[in-house]
CSV table of C-alpha atoms in Angstrom, one decimal:
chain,number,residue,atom,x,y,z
C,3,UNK,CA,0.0,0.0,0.0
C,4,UNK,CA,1.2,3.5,-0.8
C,5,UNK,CA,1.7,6.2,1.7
C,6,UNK,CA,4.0,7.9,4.0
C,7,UNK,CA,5.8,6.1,7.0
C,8,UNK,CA,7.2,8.7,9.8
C,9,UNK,CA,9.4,7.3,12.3
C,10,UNK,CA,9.6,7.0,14.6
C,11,UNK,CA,6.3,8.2,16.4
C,12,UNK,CA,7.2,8.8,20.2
C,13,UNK,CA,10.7,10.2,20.8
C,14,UNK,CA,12.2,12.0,23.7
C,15,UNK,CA,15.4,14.3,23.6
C,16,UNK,CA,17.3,15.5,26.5
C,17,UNK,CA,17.8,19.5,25.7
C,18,UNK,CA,21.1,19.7,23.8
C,19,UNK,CA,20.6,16.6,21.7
C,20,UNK,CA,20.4,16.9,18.2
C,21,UNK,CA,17.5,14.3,16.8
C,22,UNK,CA,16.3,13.4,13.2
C,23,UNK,CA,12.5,12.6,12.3
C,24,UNK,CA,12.6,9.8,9.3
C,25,UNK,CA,10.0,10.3,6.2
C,26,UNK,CA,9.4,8.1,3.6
C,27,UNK,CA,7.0,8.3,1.1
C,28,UNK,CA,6.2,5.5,-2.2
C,29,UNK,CA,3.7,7.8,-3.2
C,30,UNK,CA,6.1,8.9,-6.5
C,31,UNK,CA,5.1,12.3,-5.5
C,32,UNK,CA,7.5,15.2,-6.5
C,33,UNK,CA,7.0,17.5,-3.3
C,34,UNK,CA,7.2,16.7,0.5
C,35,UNK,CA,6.4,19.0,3.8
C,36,UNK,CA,7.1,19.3,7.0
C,37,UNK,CA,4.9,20.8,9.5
C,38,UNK,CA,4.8,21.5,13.3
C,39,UNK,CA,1.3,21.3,15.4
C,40,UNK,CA,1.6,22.6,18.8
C,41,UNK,CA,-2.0,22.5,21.0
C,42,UNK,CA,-4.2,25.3,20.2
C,43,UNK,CA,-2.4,26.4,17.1
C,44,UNK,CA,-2.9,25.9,13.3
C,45,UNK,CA,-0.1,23.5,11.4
C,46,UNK,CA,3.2,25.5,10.9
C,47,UNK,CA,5.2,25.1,7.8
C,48,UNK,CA,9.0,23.9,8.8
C,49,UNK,CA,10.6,23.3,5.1
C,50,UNK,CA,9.3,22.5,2.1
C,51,UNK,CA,10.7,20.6,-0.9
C,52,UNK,CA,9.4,20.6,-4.2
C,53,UNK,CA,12.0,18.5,-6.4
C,54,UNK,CA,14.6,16.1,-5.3
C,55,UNK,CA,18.0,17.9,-4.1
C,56,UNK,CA,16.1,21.5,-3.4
C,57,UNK,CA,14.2,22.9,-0.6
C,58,UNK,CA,12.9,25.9,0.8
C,59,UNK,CA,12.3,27.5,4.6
C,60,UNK,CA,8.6,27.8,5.9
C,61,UNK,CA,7.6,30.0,8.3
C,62,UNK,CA,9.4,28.3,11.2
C,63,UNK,CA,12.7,26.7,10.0
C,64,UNK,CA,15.0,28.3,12.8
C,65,UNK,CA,16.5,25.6,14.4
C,66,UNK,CA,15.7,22.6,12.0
C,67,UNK,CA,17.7,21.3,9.1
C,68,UNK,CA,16.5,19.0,6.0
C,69,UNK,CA,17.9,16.9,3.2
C,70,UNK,CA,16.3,15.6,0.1
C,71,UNK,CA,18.4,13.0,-1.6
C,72,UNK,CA,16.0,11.0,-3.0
C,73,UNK,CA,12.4,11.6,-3.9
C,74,UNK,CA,11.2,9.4,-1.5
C,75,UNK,CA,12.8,10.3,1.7
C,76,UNK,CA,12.5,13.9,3.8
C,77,UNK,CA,13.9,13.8,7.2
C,78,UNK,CA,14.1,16.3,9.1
C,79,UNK,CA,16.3,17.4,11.9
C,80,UNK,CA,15.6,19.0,15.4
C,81,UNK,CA,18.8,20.6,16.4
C,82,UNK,CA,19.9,21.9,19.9
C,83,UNK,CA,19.1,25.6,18.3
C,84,UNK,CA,15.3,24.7,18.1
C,85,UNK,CA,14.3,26.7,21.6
C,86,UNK,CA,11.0,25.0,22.1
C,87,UNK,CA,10.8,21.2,20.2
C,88,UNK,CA,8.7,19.6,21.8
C,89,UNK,CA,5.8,19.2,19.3
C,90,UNK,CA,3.6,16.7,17.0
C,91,UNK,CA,5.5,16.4,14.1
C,92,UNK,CA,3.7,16.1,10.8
C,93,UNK,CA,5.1,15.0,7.2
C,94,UNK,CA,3.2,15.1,3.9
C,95,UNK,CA,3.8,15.6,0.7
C,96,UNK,CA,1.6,16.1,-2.5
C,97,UNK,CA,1.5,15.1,-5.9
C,98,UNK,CA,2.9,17.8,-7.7
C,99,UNK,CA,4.7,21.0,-6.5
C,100,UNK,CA,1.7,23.0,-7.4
C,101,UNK,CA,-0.5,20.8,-5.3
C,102,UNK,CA,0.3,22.9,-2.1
C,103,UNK,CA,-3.4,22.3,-1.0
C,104,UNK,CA,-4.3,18.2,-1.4
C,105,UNK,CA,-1.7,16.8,1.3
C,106,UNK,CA,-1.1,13.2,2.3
C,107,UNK,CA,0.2,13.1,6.0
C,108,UNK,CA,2.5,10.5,7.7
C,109,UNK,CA,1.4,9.3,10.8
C,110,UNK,CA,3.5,11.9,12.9
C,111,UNK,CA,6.2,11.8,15.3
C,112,UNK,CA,5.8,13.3,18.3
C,113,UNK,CA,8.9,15.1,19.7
C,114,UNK,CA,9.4,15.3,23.9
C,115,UNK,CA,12.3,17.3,25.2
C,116,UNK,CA,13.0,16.5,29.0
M,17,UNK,CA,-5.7,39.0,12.8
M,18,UNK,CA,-5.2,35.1,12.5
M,19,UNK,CA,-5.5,34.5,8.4
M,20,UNK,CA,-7.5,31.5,8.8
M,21,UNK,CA,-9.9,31.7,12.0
M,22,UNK,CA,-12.3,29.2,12.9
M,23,UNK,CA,-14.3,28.0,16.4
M,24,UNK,CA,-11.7,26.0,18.5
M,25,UNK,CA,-15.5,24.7,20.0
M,26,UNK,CA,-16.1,21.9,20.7
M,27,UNK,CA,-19.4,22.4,18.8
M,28,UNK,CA,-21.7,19.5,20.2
M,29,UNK,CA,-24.3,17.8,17.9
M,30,UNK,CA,-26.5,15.4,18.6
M,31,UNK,CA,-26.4,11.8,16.6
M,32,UNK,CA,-28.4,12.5,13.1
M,33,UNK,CA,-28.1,16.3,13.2
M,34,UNK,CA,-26.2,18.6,10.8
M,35,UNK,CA,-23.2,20.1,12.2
M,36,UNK,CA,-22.5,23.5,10.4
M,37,UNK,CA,-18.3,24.0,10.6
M,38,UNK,CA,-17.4,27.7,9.9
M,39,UNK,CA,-14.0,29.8,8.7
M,40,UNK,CA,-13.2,33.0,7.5
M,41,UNK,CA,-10.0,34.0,6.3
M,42,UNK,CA,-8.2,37.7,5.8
M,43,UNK,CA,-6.5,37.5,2.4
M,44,UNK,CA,-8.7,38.8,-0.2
M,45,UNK,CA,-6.7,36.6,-3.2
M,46,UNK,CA,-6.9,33.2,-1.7
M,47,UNK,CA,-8.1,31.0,-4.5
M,48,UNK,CA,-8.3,27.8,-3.0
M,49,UNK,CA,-9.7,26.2,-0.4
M,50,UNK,CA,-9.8,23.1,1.9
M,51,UNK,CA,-11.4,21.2,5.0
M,52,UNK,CA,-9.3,18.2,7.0
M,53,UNK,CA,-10.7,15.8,9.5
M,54,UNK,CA,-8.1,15.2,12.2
M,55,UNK,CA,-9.0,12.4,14.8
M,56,UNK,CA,-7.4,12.5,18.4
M,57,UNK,CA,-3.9,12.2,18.3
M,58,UNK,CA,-3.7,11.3,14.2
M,59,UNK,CA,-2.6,13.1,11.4
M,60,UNK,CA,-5.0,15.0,9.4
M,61,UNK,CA,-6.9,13.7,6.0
M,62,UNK,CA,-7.5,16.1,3.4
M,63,UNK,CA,-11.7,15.7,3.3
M,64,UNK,CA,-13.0,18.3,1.4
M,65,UNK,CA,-11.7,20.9,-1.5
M,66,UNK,CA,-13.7,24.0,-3.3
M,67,UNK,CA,-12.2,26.6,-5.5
M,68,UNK,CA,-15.4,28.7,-6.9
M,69,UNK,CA,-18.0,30.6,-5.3
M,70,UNK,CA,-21.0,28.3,-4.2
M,71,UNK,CA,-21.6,24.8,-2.9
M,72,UNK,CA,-19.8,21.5,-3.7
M,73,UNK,CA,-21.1,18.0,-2.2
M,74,UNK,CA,-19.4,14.9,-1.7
M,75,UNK,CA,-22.0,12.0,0.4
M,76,UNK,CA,-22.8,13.8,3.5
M,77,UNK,CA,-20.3,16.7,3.3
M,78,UNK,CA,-21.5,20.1,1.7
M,79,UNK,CA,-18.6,22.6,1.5
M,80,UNK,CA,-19.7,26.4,0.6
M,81,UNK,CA,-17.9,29.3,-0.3
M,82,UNK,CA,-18.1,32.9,-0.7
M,83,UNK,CA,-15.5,34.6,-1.6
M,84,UNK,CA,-17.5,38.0,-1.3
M,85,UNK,CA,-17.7,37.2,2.4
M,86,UNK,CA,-14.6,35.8,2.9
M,87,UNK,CA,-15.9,32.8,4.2
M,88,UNK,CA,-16.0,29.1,4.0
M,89,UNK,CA,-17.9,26.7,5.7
M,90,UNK,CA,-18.8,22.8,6.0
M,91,UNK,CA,-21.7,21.4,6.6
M,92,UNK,CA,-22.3,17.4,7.7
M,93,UNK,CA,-25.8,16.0,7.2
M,94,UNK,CA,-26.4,13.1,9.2
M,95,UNK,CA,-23.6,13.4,11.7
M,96,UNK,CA,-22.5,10.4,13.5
M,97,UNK,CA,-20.0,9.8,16.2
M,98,UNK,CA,-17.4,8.6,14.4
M,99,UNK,CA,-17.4,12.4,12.6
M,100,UNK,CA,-16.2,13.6,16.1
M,101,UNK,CA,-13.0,15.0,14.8
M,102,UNK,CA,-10.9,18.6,14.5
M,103,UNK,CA,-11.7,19.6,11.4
M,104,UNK,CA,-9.1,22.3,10.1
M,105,UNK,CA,-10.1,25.0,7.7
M,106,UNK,CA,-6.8,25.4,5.5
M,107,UNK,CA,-6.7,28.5,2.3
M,108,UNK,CA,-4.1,28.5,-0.2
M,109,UNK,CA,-2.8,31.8,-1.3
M,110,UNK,CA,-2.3,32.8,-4.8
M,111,UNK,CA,0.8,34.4,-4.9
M,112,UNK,CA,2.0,36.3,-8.4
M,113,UNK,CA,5.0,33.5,-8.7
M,114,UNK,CA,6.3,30.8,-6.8
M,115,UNK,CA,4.7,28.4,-3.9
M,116,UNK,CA,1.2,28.5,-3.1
M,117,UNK,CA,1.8,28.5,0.9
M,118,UNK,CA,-1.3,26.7,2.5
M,119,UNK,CA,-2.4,28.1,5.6
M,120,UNK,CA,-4.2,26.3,8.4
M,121,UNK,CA,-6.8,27.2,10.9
M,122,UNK,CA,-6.7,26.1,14.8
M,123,UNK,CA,-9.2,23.7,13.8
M,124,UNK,CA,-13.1,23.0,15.3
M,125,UNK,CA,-13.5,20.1,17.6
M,126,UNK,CA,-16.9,18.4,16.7
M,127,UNK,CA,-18.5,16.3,19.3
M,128,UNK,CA,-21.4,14.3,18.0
M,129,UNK,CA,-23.4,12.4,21.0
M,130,UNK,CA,-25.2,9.0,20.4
């Protein structure tokens, strides 16, 4: 079956640890996402890729780092810098780079700092 | 003022009923619009998308737009429990060039009683 795979979904960080979220899509599509949900708050664009080796800051990338190697595979990384990580941690990715709006989510990962 | 607002709720409907999901947004060019369900502690699932003035139907979910307004809304028929949800109201800008950033709202919790 087709679809996104996040990985892993519970992790905990002691502050100062540098940690990477997995993504990996079969999908075949061209963009991928990453987004932050914190309670009581909308979904906050991290980084963005549209086409393999190439991506872009959102709204909130201070703090995180990205690679895109492959067209399958997005992880992202929580460094140290990120001031407040503890978060649900959402992947998706879409179809086409234009299709910005019709996402497909992993299942999330969500990100405790003690 | 949030871009995207919408009742955090919960907006309680009883088993049968319609439940009436509502969101208006600030930026005059959006061009694209679209409702998620997101169950307790899941990802979210792209339900529901409308681009033109009006009303589109898909089963029991009605989404309607007016642009006019500013406002989009979603309407269940039927609700049942298992449509108790946060449903997020997300609108896709339409910028001159380059990405089409999607912006999400805080999302409505539905409760829908047996």
């Amino acid at each position: 079956d087709g679809g996104i795979t996040q990985s892993p979904k519970y992790l905990f960080r002691k502050e100062g640890q540098n940690v990477t979220l997995s993504c990996e899509q079969n999908l075949n599509h061209d963009a991928m996402y990453w987004y932050r949900q914190d309670p009581g708050q909308g979904l906050r664009l991290i980084y963005y890729s549209q086409i393999v080796n190439d991506f872009q800051k959102g709204d909130i990338a201070e703090g995180y780092s990205v690679s895109r190697e492959k067209k399958e595979s997005f992880p992202l990384t929580v460094t140290s810098a990120q001031k407040n990580p503890t978060a649900f941690y959402l992947c998706a990715s879409s179809y086409r780079a234009k299709d910005t709006g019709e996402l497909f989510f992993g299942e999330g990962s969500r990100l405790t700092v003690l | 003022q949030k871009e995207v607002e919408q009742n955090s709720g919960p907006l309680s409907v009883p088993e049968g009923a319609i439940a009436s999901l509502n969101c208006t947004y600030s930026d005059r060019g959006s061009q694209s619009f679209f409702w998620y369900r997101q169950y307790s502690g899941k990802s979210p699932e792209l339900i529901m998308s409308i681009y033109s003035n009006g009303d589109k139907e898909d089963g029991r979910f009605t989404a309607q737009l007016n642009k006019a307004s500013q406002y989009v809304s979603l309407l269940i028929r039927d609700s049942q429990p298992s449509d108790s949800a946060t449903y997020l109201c997300a609108v896709r800008r339409a910028p001159n060039t380059g990405f089409q950033k999607l912006v999400f709202g805080t999302g409505t919790r539905l409760l829908v009683s047996p």
